[in-house]
PDB file of C-alpha atoms in Angstrom:
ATOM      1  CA  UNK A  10    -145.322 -31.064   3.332  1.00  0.00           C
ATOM      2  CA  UNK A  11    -148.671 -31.074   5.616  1.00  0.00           C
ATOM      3  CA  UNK A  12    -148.602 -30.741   8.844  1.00  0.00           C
ATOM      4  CA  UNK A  13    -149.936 -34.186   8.698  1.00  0.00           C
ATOM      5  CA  UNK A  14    -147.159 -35.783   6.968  1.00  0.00           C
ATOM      6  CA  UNK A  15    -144.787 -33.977   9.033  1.00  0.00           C
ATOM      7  CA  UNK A  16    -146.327 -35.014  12.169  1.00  0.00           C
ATOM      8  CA  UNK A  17    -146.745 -38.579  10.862  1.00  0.00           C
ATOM      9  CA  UNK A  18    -142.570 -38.210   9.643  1.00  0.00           C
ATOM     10  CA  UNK A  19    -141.495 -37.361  13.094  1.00  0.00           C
ATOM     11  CA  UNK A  20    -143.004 -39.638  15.011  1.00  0.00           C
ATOM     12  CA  UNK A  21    -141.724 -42.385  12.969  1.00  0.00           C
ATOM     13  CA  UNK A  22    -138.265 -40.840  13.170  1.00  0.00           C
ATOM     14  CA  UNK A  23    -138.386 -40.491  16.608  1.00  0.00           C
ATOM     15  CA  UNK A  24    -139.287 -44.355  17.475  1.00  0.00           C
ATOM     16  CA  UNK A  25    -136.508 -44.975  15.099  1.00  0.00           C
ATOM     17  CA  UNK A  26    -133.981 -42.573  16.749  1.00  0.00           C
ATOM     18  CA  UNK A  27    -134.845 -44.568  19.655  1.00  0.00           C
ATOM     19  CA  UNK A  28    -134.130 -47.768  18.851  1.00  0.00           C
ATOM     20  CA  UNK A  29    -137.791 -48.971  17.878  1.00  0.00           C
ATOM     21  CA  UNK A  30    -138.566 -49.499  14.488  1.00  0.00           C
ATOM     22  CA  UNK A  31    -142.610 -49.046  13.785  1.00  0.00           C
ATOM     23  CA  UNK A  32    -142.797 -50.993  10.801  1.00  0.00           C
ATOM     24  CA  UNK A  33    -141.993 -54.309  12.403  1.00  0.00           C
ATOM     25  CA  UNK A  34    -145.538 -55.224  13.886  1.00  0.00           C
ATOM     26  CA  UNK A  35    -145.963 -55.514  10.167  1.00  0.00           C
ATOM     27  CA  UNK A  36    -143.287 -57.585   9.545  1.00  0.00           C
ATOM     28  CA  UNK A  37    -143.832 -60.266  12.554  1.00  0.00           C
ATOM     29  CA  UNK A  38    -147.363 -60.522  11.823  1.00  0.00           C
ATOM     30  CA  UNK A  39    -147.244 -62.132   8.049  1.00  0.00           C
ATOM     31  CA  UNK A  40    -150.562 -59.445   7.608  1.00  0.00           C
ATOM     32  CA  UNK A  41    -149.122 -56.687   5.815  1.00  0.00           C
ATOM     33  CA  UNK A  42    -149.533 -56.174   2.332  1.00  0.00           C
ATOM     34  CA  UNK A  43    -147.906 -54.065  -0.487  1.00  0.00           C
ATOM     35  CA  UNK A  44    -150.178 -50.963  -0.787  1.00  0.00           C
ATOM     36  CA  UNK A  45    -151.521 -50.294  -4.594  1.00  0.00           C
ATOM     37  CA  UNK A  46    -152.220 -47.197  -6.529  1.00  0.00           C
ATOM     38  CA  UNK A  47    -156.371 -46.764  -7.706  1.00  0.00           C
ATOM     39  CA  UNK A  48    -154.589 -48.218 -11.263  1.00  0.00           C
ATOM     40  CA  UNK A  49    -153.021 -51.627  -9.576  1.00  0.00           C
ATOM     41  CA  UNK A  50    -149.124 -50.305  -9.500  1.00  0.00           C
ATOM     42  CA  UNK A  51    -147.717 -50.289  -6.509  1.00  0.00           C
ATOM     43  CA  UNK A  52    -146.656 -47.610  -3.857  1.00  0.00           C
ATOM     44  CA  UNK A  53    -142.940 -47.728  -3.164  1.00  0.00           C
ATOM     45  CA  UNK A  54    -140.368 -45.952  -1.014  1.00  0.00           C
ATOM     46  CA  UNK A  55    -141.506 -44.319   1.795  1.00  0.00           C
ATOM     47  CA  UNK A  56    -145.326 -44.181   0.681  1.00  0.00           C
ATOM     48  CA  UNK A  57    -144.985 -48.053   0.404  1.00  0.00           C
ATOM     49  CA  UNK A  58    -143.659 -47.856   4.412  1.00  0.00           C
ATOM     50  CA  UNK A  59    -146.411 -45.386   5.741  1.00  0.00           C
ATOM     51  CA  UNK A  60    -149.561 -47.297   4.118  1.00  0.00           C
ATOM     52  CA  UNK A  61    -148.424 -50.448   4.857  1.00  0.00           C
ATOM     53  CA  UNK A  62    -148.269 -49.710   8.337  1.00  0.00           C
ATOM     54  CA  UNK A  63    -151.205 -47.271   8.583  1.00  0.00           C
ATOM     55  CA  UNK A  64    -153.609 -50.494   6.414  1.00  0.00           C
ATOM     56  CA  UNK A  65    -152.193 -53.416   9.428  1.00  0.00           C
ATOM     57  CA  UNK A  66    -152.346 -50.845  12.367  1.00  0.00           C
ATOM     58  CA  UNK A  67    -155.794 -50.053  11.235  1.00  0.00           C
ATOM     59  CA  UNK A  68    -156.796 -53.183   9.537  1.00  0.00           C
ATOM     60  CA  UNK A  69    -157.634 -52.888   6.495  1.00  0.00           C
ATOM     61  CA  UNK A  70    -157.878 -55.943   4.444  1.00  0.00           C
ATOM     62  CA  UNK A  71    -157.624 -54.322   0.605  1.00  0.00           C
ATOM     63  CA  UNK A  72    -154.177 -53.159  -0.584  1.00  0.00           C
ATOM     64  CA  UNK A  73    -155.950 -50.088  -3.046  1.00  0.00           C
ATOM     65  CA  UNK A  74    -155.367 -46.628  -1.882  1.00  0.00           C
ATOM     66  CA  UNK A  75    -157.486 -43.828  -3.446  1.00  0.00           C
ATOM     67  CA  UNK A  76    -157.822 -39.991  -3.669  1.00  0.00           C
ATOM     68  CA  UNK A  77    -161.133 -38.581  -3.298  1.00  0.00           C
ATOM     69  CA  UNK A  78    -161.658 -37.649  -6.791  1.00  0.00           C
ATOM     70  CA  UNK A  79    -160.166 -41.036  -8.221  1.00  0.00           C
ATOM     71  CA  UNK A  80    -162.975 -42.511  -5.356  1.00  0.00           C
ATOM     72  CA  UNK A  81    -165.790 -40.416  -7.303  1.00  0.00           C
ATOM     73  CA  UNK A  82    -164.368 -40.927 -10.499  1.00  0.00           C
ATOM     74  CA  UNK A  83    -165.204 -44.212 -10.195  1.00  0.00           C
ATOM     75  CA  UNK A  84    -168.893 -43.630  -9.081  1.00  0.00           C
ATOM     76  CA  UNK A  85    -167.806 -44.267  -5.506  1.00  0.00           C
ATOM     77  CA  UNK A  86    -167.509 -41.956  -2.390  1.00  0.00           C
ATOM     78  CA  UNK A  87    -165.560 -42.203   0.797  1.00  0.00           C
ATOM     79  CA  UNK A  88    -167.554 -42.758   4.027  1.00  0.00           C
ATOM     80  CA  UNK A  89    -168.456 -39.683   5.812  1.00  0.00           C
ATOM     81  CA  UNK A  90    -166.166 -39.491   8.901  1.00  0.00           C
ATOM     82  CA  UNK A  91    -163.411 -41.644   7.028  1.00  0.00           C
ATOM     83  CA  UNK A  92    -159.697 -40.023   8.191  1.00  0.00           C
ATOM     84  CA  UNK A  93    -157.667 -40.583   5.300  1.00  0.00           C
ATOM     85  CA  UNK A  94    -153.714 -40.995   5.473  1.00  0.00           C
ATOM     86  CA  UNK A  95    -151.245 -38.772   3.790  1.00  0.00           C
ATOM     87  CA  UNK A  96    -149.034 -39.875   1.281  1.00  0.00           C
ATOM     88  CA  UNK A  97    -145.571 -38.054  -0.193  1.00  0.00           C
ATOM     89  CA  UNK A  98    -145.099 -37.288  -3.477  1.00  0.00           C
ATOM     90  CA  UNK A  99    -142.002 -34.598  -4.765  1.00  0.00           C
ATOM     91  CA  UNK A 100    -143.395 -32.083  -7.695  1.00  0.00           C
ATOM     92  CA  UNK A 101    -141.269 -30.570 -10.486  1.00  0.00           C
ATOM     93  CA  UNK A 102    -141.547 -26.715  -9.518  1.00  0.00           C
ATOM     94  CA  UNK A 103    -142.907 -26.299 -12.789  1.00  0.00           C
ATOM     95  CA  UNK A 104    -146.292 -27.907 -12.288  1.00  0.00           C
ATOM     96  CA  UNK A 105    -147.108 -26.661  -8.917  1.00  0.00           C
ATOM     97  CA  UNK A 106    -150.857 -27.498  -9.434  1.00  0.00           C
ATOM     98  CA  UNK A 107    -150.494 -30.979 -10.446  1.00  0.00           C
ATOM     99  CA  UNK A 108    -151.309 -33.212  -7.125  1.00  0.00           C
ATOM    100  CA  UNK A 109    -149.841 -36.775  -9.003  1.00  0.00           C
ATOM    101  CA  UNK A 110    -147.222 -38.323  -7.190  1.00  0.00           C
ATOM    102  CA  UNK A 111    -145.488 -39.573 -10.966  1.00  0.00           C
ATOM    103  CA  UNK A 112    -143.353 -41.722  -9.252  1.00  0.00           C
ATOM    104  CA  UNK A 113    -145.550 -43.829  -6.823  1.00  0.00           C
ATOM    105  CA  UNK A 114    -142.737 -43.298  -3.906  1.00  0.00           C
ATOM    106  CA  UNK A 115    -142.264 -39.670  -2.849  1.00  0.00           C
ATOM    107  CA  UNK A 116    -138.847 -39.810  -3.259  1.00  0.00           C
ATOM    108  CA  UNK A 117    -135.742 -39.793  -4.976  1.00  0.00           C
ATOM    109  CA  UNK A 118    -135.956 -35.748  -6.210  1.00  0.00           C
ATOM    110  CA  UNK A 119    -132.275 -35.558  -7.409  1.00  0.00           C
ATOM    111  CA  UNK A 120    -133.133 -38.106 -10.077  1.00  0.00           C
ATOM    112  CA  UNK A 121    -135.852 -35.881 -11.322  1.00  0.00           C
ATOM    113  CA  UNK A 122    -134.431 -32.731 -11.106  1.00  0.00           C
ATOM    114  CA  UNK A 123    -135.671 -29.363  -8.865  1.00  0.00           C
ATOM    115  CA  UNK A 124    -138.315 -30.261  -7.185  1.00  0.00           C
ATOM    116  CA  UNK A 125    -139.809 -29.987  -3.740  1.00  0.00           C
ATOM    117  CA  UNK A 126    -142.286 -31.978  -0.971  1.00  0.00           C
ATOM    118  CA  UNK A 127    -145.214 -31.894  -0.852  1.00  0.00           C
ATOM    119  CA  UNK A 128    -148.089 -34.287   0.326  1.00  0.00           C
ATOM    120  CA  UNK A 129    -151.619 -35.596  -0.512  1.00  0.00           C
ATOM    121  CA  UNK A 130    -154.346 -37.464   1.510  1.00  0.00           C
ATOM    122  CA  UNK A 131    -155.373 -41.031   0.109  1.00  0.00           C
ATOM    123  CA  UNK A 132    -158.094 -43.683   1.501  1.00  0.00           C
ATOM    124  CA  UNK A 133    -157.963 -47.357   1.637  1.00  0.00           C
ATOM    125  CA  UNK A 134    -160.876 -48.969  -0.389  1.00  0.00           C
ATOM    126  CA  UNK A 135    -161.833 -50.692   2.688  1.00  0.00           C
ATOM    127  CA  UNK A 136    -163.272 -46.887   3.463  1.00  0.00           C
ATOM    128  CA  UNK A 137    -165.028 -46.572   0.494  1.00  0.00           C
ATOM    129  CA  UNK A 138    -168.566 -47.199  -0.725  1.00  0.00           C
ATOM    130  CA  UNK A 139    -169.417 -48.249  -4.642  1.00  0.00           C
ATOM    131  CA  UNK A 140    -165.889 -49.640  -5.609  1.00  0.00           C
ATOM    132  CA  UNK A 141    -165.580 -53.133  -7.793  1.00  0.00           C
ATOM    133  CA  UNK A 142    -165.777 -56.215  -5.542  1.00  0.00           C
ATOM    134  CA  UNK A 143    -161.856 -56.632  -6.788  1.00  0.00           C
ATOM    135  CA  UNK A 144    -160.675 -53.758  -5.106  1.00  0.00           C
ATOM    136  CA  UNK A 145    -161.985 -55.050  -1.566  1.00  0.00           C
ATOM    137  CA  UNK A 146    -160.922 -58.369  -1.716  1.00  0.00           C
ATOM    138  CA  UNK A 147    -157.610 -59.585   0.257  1.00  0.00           C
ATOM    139  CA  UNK A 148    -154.520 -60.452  -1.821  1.00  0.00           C
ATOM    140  CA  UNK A 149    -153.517 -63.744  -1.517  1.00  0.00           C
ATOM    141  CA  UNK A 150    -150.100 -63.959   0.544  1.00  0.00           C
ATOM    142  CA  UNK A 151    -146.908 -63.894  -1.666  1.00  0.00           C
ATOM    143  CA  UNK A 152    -145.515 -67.652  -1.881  1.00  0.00           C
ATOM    144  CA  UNK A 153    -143.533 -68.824   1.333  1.00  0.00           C
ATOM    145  CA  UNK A 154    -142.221 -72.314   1.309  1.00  0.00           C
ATOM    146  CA  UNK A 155    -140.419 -73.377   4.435  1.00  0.00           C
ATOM    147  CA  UNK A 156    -136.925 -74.464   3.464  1.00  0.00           C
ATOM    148  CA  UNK A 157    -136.201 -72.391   0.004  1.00  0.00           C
ATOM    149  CA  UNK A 158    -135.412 -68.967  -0.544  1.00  0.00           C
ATOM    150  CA  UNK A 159    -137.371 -66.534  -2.333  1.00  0.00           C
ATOM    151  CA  UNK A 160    -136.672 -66.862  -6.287  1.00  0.00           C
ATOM    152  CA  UNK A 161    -135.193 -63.262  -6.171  1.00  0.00           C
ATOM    153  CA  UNK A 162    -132.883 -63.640  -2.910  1.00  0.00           C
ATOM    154  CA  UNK A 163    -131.756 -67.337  -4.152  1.00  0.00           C
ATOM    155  CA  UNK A 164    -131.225 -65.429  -7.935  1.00  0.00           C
ATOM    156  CA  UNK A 165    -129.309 -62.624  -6.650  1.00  0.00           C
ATOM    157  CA  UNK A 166    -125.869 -62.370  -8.110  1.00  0.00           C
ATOM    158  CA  UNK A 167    -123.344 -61.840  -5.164  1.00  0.00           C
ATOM    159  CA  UNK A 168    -120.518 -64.210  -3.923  1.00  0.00           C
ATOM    160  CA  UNK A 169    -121.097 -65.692  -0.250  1.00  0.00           C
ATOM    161  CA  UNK A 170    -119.079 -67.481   1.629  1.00  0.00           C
ATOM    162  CA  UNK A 171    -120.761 -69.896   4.229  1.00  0.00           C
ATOM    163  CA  UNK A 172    -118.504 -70.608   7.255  1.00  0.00           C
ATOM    164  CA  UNK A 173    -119.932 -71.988  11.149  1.00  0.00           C
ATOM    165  CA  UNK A 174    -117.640 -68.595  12.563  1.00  0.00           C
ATOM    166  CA  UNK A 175    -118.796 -66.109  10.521  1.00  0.00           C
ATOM    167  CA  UNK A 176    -121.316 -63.149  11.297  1.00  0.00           C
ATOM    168  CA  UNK A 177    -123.184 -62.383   9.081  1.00  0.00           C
ATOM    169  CA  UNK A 178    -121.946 -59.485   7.413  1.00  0.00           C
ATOM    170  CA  UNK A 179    -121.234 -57.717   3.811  1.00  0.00           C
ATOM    171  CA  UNK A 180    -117.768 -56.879   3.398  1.00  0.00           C
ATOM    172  CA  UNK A 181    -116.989 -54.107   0.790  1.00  0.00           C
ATOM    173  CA  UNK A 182    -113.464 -54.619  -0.077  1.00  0.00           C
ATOM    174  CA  UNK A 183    -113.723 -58.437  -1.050  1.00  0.00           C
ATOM    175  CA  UNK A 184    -117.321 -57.666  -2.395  1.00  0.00           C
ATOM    176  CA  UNK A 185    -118.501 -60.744  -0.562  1.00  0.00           C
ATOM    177  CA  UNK A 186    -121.348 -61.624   1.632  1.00  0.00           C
ATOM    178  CA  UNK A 187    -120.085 -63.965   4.701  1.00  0.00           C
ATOM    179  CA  UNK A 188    -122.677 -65.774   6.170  1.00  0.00           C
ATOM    180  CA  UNK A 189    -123.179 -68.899   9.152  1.00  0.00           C
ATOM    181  CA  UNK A 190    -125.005 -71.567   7.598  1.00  0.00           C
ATOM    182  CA  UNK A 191    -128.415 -71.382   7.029  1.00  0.00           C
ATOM    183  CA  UNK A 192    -128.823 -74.091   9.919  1.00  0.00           C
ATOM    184  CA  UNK A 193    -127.398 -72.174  12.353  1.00  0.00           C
ATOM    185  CA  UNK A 194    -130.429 -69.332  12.389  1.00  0.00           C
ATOM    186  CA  UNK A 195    -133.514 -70.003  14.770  1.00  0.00           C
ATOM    187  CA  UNK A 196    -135.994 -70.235  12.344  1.00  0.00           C
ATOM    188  CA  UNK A 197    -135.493 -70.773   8.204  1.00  0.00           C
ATOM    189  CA  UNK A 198    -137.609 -66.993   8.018  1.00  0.00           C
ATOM    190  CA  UNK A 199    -134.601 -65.642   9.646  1.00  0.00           C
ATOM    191  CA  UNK A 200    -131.936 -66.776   7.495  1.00  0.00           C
ATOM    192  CA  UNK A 201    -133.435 -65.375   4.584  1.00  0.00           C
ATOM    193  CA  UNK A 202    -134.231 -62.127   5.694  1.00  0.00           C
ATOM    194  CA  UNK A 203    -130.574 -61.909   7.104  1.00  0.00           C
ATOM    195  CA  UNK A 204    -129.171 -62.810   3.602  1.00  0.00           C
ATOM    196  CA  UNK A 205    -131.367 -60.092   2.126  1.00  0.00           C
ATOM    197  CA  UNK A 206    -130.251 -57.352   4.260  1.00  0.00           C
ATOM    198  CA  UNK A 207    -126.541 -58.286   3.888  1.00  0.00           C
ATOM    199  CA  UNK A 208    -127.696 -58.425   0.128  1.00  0.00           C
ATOM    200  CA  UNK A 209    -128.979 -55.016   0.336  1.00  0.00           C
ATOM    201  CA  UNK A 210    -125.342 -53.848   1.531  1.00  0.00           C
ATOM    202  CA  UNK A 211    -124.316 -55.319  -1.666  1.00  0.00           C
ATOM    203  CA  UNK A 212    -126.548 -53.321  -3.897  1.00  0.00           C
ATOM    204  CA  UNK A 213    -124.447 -49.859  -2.469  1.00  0.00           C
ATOM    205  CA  UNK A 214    -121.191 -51.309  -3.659  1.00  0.00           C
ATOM    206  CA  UNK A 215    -119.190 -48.530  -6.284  1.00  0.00           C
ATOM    207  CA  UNK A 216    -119.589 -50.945  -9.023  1.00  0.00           C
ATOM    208  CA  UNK A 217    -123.692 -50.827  -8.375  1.00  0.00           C
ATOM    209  CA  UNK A 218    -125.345 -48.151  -7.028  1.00  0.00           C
ATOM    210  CA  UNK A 219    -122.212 -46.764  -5.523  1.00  0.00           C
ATOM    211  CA  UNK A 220    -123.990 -45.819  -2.321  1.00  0.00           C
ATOM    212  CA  UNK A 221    -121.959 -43.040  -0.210  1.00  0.00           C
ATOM    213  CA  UNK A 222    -123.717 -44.410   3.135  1.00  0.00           C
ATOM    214  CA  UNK A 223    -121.667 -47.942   2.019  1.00  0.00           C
ATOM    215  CA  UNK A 224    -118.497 -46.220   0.901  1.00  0.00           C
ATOM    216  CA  UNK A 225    -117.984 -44.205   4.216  1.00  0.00           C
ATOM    217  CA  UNK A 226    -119.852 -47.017   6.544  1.00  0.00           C
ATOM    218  CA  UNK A 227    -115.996 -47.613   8.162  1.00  0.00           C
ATOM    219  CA  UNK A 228    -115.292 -44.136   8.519  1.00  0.00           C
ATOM    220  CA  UNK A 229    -118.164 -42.115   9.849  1.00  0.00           C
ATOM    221  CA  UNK A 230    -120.474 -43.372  12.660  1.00  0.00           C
ATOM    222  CA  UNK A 231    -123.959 -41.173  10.730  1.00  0.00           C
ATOM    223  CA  UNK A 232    -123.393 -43.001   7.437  1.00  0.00           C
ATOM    224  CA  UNK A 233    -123.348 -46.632   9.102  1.00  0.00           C
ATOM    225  CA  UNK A 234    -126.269 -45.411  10.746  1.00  0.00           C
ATOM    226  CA  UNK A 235    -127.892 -44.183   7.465  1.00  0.00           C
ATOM    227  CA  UNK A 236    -126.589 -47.507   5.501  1.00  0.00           C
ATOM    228  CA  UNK A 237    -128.136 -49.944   8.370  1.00  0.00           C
ATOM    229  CA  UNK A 238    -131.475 -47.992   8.190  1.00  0.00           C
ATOM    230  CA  UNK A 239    -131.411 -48.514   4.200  1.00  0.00           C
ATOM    231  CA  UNK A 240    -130.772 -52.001   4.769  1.00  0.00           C
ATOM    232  CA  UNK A 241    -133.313 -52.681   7.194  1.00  0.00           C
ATOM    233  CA  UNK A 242    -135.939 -50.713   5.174  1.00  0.00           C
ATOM    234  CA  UNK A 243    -134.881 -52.310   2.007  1.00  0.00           C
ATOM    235  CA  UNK A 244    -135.504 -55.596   3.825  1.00  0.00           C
ATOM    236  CA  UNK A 245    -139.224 -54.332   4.955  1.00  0.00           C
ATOM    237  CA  UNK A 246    -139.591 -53.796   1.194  1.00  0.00           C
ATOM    238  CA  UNK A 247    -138.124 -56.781  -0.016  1.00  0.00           C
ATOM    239  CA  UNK A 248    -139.427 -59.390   2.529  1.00  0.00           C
ATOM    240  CA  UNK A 249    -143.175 -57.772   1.968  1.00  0.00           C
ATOM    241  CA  UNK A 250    -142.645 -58.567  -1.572  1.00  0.00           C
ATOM    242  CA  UNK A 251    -142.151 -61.975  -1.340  1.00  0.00           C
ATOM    243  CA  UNK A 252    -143.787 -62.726   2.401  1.00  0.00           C
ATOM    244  CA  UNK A 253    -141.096 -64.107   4.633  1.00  0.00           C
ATOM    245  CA  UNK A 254    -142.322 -63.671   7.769  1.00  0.00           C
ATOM    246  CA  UNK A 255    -140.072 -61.903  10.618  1.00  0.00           C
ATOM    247  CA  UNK A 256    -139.015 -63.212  14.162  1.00  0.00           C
ATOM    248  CA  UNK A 257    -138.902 -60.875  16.874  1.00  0.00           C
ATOM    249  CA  UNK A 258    -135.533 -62.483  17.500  1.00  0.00           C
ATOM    250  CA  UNK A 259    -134.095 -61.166  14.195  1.00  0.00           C
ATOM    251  CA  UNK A 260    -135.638 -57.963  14.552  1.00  0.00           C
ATOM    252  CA  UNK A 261    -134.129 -57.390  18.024  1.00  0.00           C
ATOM    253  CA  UNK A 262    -130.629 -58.119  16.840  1.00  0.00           C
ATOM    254  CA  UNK A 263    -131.641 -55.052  14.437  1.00  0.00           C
ATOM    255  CA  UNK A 264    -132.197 -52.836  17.017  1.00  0.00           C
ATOM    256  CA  UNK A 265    -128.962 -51.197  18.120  1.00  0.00           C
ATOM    257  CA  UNK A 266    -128.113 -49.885  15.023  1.00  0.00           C
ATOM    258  CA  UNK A 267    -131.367 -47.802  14.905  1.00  0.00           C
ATOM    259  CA  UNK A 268    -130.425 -45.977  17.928  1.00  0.00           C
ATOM    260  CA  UNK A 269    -127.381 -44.511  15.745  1.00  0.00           C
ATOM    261  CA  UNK A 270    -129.242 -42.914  13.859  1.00  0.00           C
ATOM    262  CA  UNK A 271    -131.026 -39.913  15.969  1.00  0.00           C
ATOM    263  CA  UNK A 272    -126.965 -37.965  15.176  1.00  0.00           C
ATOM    264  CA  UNK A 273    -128.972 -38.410  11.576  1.00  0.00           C
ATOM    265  CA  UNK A 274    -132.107 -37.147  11.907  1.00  0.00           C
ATOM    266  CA  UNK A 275    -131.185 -34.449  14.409  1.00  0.00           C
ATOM    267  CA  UNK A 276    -129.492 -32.849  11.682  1.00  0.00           C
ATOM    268  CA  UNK A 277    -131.309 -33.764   8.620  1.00  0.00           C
ATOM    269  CA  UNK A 278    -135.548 -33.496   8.654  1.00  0.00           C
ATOM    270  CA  UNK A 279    -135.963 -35.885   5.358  1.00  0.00           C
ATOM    271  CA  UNK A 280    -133.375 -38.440   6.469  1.00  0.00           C
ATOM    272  CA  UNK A 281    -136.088 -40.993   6.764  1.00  0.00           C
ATOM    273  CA  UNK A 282    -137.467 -39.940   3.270  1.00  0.00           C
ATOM    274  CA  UNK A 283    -134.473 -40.056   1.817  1.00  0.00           C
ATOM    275  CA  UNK A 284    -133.727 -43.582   3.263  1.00  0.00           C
ATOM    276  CA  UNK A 285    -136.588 -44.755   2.031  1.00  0.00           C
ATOM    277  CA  UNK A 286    -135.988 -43.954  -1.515  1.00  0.00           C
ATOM    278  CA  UNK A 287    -132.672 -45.516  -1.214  1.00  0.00           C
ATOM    279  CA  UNK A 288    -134.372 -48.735  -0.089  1.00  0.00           C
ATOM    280  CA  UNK A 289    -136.177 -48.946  -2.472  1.00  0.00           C
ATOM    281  CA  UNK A 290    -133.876 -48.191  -5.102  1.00  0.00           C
ATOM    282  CA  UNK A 291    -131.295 -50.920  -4.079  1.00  0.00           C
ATOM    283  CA  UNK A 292    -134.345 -53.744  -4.251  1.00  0.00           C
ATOM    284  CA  UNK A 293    -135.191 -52.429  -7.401  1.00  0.00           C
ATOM    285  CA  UNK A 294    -131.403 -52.865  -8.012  1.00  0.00           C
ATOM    286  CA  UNK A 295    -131.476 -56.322  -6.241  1.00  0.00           C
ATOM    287  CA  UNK A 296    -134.608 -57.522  -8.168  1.00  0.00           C
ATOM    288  CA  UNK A 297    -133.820 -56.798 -11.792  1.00  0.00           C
ATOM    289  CA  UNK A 298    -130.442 -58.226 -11.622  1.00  0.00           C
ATOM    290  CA  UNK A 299    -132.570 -61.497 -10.060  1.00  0.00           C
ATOM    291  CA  UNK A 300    -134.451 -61.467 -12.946  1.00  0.00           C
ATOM    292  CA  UNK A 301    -131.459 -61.180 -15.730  1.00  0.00           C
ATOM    293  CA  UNK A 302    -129.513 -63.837 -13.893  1.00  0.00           C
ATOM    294  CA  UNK A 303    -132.936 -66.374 -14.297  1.00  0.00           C
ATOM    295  CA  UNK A 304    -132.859 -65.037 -17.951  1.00  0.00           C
ATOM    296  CA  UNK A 305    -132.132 -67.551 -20.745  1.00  0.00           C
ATOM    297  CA  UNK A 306    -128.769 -66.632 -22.352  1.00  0.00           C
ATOM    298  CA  UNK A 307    -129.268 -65.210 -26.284  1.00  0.00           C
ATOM    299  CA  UNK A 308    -128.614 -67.709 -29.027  1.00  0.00           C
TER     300      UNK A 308
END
C-alpha cells in the first residue's frame, strides 16, 4: 500500500484501539453519504468507510469519486491544488499493471485468490471542473420514518425475543436475538440501529457465514474484539444505507468494546481491512436474505 493509505490505516486504527471510533461524526450527523464509483456503483468495505468519512470531514456534497484519468476521460480535470484521497483495492498478482479496484471494496483477497494491497488516489467530483451537473448534485437522504424500521432490518429473517430484562444481545447457541422493547431505547434511531448490530452477529452464525470471530467470541478475548468491530462497522454500512441517524448515547455504549481491540491490531496490520470486508460481507448477507423474505413465493 502507499504510504498514504498506510498512514491514513493507522491512524484510524489507532483512534479505534483507543476506544474512539472516527466514523461516528458521520453517523450522528445524518450528512454522510454512500460514496459512488465514476460509473454510479457503489464503494463498499473499507473504501466505503474511508470516503465517507474523508467527503463529511471535508464536506463534500456529491457522493462520485473519480481517478484522474476517468476525470479527463470525461472532458473534465481536477482543480490544480486538489489533494485527492487514497482508496484500497487488492490485485491478482497476475495483472500487476492494472490499477482497477474489480471489486469496489479493497477487500476480501481470500475470495479471489493470491493477491496483494495495493492503493490508488481518487477525487470527489466536488473537486472537479467540467463534470455533468448530475454528478455534483446532493443525493437525496435514504427514507427515515420515525416509528418503523428500515424495510431490510424489519425483513430480516432472525428469531427475537422481546422481554423488559433483556440486554440486548445475539446469542449463538439458541440462534436468537434478545432484545428490550423498542420503547425502552432513548430515541426510536437507537432501537434500530441496536437491532441491526445484534442482527449483524446473526449473519456470522455456522449456518450463514460461519464467522470464526462469532464462533470463538466466548472463548478468546481478540475475536470478541474483532466480532464487535465487524458489528459496529457493519452497522456504519448498514445504517448509511438506509439513513437512521445515530445518538451519541448509542454510540457511547459502543465504546468499550473498541478498546479491546488494540491486542488485534498490535498483532495484525490489516485487521481493520479485513474487518471491513467482513462488514460488509455480513450486510450483503443481511440484505439479500431481506430481499428473498419480501419475495413473492413461486406458483
Amino acid at each position: 500500500m502507499s504510504t498514504a493509505m498506510n498512514d491514513l490505516v493507522a491512524d484510524i486504527t489507532n483512534r479505534i484501539a483507543n476506544g474512539v471510533a472516527p466514523w461516528r461524526a458521520t453517523w450522528s450527523s445524518g450528512q454522510a453519504v454512500e460514496p459512488l464509483r465514476a460509473d454510479g456503483n457503489r464503494f463498499t468495505g473499507v473504501n466505503a468507510m474511508l470516503l465517507s468519512m474523508a467527503g463529511f470531514n471535508r464536506g463534500y456534497t456529491s457522493p462520485y469519486w473519480f481517478t484522474f484519468k476517468q476525470a479527463l476521460a470525461l472532458d473534465a480535470c481536477v482543480r490544480k491544488g486538489e489533494r485527492g484521497t487514497p482508496a484500497l483495492l487488492y490485485k491478482p498478482f497476475k495483472s500487476a499493471n492494472d490499477n482497477d479496484d474489480d471489486g469496489h471494496d479493497g477487500g476480501a483477497p481470500a475470495a479471489r485468490g493470491r493477491a496483494y494491497a495495493a492503493s490508488y488516489t481518487v477525487f470527489n467530483a466536488s473537486q472537479i471542473d467540467g463534470l455533468d451537473a448530475k454528478h455534483l448534485v446532493t443525493p437525496p437522504a435514504p427514507r427515515w420514518t420515525e416509528g418503523e424500521l428500515p424495510a431490510a432490518i424489519a425483513a430480516y429473517p432472525a428469531k427475537i425475543v422481546y422481554g423488559l430484562q433483556h440486554h440486548p444481545c445475539y446469542r449463538e447457541a439458541q440462534d436468537t436475538i434478545f432484545m428490550p422493547p423498542a420503547d425502552q431505547f432513548e430515541t426510536f434511531a437507537d432501537y434500530c440501529a441496536t437491532l441491526a448490530h445484534e442482527q449483524l452477529h446473526h449473519t456470522g452464525a455456522a449456518s450463514r457465514l460461519n464467522r470464526p470471530s462469532l464462533e470463538n467470541y466466548h472463548k478468546d478475548l481478540e475475536a470478541r474484539a474483532t466480532e464487535e468491530l465487524i458489528a459496529e462497522l457493519g452497522s456504519y454500512f448498514l445504517t448509511l444505507r438506509c439513513g437512521v441517524p445515530y445518538s451519541e448515547a448509542l454510540i457511547d455504549n459502543h465504546a468499550a468494546y473498541l478498546g479491546y481491540w488494540s491486542s488485534v491490531a498490535a498483532k495484525t496490520p490489516n485487521a481493520l481491512v479485513s474487518a471491513a470486508a467482513a462488514a460488509q460481507r455480513a450486510v450483503d448477507y443481511l440484505l439479500a436474505q431481506a430481499e428473498a423474505a419480501t419475495l413473492p413465493m413461486a406458483a
